[in-house]
Coordinates of C-alpha atoms in Angstrom, one line a residue:
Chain J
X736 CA 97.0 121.6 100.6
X737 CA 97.2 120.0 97.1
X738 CA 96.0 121.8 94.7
X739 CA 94.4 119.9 91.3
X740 CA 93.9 121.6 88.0
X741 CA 91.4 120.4 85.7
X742 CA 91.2 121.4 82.0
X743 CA 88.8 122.3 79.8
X744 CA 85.9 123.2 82.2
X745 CA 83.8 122.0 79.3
X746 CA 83.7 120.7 76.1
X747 CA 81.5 119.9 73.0
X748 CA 81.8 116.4 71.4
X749 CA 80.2 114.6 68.6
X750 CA 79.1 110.9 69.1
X751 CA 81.8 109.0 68.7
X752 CA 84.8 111.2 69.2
X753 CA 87.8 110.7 71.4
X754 CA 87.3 112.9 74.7
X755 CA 90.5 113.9 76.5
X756 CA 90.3 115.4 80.1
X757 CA 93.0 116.5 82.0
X758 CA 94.5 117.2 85.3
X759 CA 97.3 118.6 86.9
X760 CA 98.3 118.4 90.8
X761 CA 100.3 121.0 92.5
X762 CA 102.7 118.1 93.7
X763 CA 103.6 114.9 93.2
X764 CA 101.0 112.6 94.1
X765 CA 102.5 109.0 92.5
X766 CA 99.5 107.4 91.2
X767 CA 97.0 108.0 93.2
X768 CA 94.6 109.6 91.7
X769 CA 90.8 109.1 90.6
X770 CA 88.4 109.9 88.4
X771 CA 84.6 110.2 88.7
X772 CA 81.6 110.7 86.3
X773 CA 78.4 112.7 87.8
X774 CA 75.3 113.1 86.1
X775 CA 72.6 115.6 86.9
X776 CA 70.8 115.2 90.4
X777 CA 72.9 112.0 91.4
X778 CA 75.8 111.2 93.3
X779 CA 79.2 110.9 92.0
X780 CA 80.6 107.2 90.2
X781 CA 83.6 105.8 90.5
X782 CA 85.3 104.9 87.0
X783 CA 88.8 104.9 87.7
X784 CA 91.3 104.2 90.5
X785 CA 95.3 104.7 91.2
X786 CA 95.1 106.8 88.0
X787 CA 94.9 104.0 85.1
X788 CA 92.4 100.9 86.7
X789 CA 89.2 100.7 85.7
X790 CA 86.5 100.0 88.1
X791 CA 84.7 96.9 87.9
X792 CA 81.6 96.8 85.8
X793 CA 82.7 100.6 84.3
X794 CA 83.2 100.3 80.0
X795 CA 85.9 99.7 78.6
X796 CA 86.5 102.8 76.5
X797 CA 87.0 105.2 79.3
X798 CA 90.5 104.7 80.8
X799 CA 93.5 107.0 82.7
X800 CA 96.8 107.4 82.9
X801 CA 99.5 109.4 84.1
X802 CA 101.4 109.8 87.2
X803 CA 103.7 112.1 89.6
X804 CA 101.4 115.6 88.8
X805 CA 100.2 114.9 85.3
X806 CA 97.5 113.1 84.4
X807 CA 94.8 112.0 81.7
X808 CA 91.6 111.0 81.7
X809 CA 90.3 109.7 77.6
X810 CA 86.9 108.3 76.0
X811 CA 88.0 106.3 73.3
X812 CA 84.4 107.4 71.3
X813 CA 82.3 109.3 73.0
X814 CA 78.4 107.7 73.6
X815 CA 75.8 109.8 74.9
X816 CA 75.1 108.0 77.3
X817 CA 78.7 109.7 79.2
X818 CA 77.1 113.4 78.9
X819 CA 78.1 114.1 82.5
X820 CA 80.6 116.1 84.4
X821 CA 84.3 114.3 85.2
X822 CA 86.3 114.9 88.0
X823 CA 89.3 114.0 89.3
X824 CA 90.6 113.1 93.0
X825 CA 93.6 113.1 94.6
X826 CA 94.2 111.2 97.8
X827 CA 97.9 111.1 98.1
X828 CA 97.4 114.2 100.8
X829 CA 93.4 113.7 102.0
X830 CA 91.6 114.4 99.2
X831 CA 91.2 117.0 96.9
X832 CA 88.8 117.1 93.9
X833 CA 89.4 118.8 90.8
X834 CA 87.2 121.7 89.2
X835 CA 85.1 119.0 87.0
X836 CA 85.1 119.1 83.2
X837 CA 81.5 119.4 81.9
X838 CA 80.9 116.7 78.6
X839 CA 78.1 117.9 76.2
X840 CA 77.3 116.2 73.2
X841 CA 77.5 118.4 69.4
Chain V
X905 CA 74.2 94.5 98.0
X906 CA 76.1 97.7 99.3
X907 CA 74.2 100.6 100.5
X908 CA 74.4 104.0 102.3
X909 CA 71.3 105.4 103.0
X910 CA 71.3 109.3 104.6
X911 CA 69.1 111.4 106.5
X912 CA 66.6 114.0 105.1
X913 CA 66.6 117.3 103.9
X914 CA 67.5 120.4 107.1
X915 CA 67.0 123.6 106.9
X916 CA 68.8 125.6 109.4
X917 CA 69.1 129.1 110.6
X918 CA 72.8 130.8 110.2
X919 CA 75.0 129.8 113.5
X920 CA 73.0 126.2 114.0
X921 CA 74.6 123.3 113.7
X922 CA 73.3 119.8 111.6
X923 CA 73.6 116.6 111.9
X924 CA 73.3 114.2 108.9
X925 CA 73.4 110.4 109.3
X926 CA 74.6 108.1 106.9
X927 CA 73.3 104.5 107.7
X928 CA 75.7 101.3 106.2
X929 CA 74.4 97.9 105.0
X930 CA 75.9 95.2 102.5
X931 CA 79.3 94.9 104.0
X932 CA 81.6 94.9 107.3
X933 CA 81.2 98.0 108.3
X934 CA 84.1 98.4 110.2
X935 CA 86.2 97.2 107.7
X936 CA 86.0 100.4 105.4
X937 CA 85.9 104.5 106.4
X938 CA 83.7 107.1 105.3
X939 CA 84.0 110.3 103.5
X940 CA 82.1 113.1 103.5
X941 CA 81.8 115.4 99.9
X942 CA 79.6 118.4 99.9
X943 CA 78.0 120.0 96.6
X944 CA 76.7 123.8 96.5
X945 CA 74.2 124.4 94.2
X946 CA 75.9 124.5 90.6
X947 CA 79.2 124.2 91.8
X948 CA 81.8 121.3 91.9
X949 CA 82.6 118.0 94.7
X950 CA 84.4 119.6 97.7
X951 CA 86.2 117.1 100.3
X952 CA 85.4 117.3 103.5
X953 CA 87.0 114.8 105.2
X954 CA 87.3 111.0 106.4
X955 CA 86.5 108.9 109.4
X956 CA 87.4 105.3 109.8
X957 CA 84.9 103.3 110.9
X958 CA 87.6 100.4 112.2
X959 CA 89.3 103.1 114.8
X960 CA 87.6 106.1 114.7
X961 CA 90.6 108.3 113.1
X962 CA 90.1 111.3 111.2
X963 CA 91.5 114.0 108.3
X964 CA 89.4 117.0 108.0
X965 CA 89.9 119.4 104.8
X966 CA 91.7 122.4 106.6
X967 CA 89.0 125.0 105.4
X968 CA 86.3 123.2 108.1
X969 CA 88.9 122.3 110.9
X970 CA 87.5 123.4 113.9
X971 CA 83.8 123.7 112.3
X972 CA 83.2 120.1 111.4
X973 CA 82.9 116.3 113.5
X974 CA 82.7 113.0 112.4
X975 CA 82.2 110.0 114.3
X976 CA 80.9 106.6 113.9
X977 CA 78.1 104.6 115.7
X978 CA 79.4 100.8 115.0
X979 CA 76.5 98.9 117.0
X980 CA 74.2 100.8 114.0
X981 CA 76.8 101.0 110.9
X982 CA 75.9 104.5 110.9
X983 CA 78.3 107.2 110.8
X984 CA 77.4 111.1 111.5
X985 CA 78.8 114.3 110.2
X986 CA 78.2 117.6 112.9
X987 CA 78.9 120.9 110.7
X988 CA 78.5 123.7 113.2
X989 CA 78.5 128.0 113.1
X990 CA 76.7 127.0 109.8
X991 CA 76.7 130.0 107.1
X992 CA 75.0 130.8 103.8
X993 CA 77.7 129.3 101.8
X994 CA 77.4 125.9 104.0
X995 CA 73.9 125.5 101.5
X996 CA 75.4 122.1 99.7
X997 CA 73.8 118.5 99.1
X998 CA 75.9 116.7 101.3
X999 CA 76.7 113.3 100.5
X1000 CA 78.9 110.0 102.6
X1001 CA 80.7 107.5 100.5
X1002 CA 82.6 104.4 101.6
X1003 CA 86.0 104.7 101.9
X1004 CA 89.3 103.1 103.3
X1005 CA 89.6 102.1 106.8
X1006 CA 93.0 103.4 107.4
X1007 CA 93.5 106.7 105.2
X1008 CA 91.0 107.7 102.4
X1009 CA 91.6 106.3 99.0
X1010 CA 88.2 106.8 97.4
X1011 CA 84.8 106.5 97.3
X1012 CA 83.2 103.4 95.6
X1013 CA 79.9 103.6 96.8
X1014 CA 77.9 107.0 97.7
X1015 CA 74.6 107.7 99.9
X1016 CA 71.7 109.6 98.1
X1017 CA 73.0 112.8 99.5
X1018 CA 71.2 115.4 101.7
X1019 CA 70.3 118.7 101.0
X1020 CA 71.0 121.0 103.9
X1021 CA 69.9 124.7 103.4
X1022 CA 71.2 127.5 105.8
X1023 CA 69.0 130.9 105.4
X1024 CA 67.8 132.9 107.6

């Protein structure tokens, strides 16, 4: 099985600041990789696909990149409107999620 | 407009088995798959696996081979999702998403999710 490492678990931002998430797959997995945003009591959101597209409709200061086992997942400035937990997806091999990075606002 | 809508909350003893729907509308339903993601309380998305609604083929995580069925009703646009020999740690909002038709690729639009609580 693939194996995806998220990092931080959590982190504090102030309003406005550049958010970096990232994660790391135990194997190469080419780009295809997602990322999700989940807010408290509701079902995951897709915000990015194939590691660096942005999902229709989703602003455009979230965005991905990355490829092979390392990737990156940034909010140019952070709103508070994005205080949710990220995760990220692989489906090169079915589809593993990562641990999820918790995004609270300083 | 797109929508999955699932079946209500279960509660179940340890050893059952549950059945949750997942009822399609808004698109071809046969032109996508579904996946299956359980929550635990507190704890993060795990993938359960992926049934194509345009042939019926399946990938189930390894940890729930044996355990776990999926299979698709196309006459309804429903699929289902058997979990059996359920166990405390089987406690999870459990939620379908629409997928790819011929291997999973992700999950664009999600069901409301369904609480299912195994205690005894």
């Amino acid at each position: 099985d693939i194996q995806m490492t998220q990092s931080p678990s959590s982190l504090s931002a102030s309003v406005g600041d550049r958010v970096t998430i990232t994660c790391q797959a135990s194997q190469d997995i080419s780009n295809y990789l997602n990322w999700y945003q989940q807010k408290p009591g509701k079902a995951p959101k897709l915000l990015i696909y194939d590691a660096s597209n942005l999902e229709t409709g989703v602003p455009s200061r979230f965005s991905g990149s990355g490829s092979g086992t390392d990737f990156t997942f940034t909010i140019s400035s952070l709103q508070p409107e994005d205080i949710a937990t990220y995760y990220c997806q692989q489906y090169d091999n079915l589809g593993t999620f990562g641990g999820g990075t918790k995004v609270e606002i300083k | 407009q797109v929508q999955l809508v699932q079946s209500g909350a279960e509660v179940k003893k340890p050893g059952a088995s549950v059945k949750v729907s997942c009822k399609a509308s808004g698109y071809t339903f046969t032109s996508y798959g579904i996946s299956w993601v359980r929550q635990a309380p507190g704890q993060g998305l795990e993938w359960m696996g992926w049934i194509s609604a345009y042939n019926g083929n399946t990938n189930y995580a390894q940890k729930l081979q044996g355990r776990v069925t999926m299979t698709t009703d196309t006459s309804t646009s429903t699929a289902y999702m058997e979990l059996r020999s359920l166990r405390s740690d089987d406690t999870a909002v459990y939620y379908c998403a629409r997928d790819g038709h011929t291997v999973t690729t992700g999950n664009d639009y999600w069901g409301q999710g369904t609480l299912v609580t195994v205690s005894s």
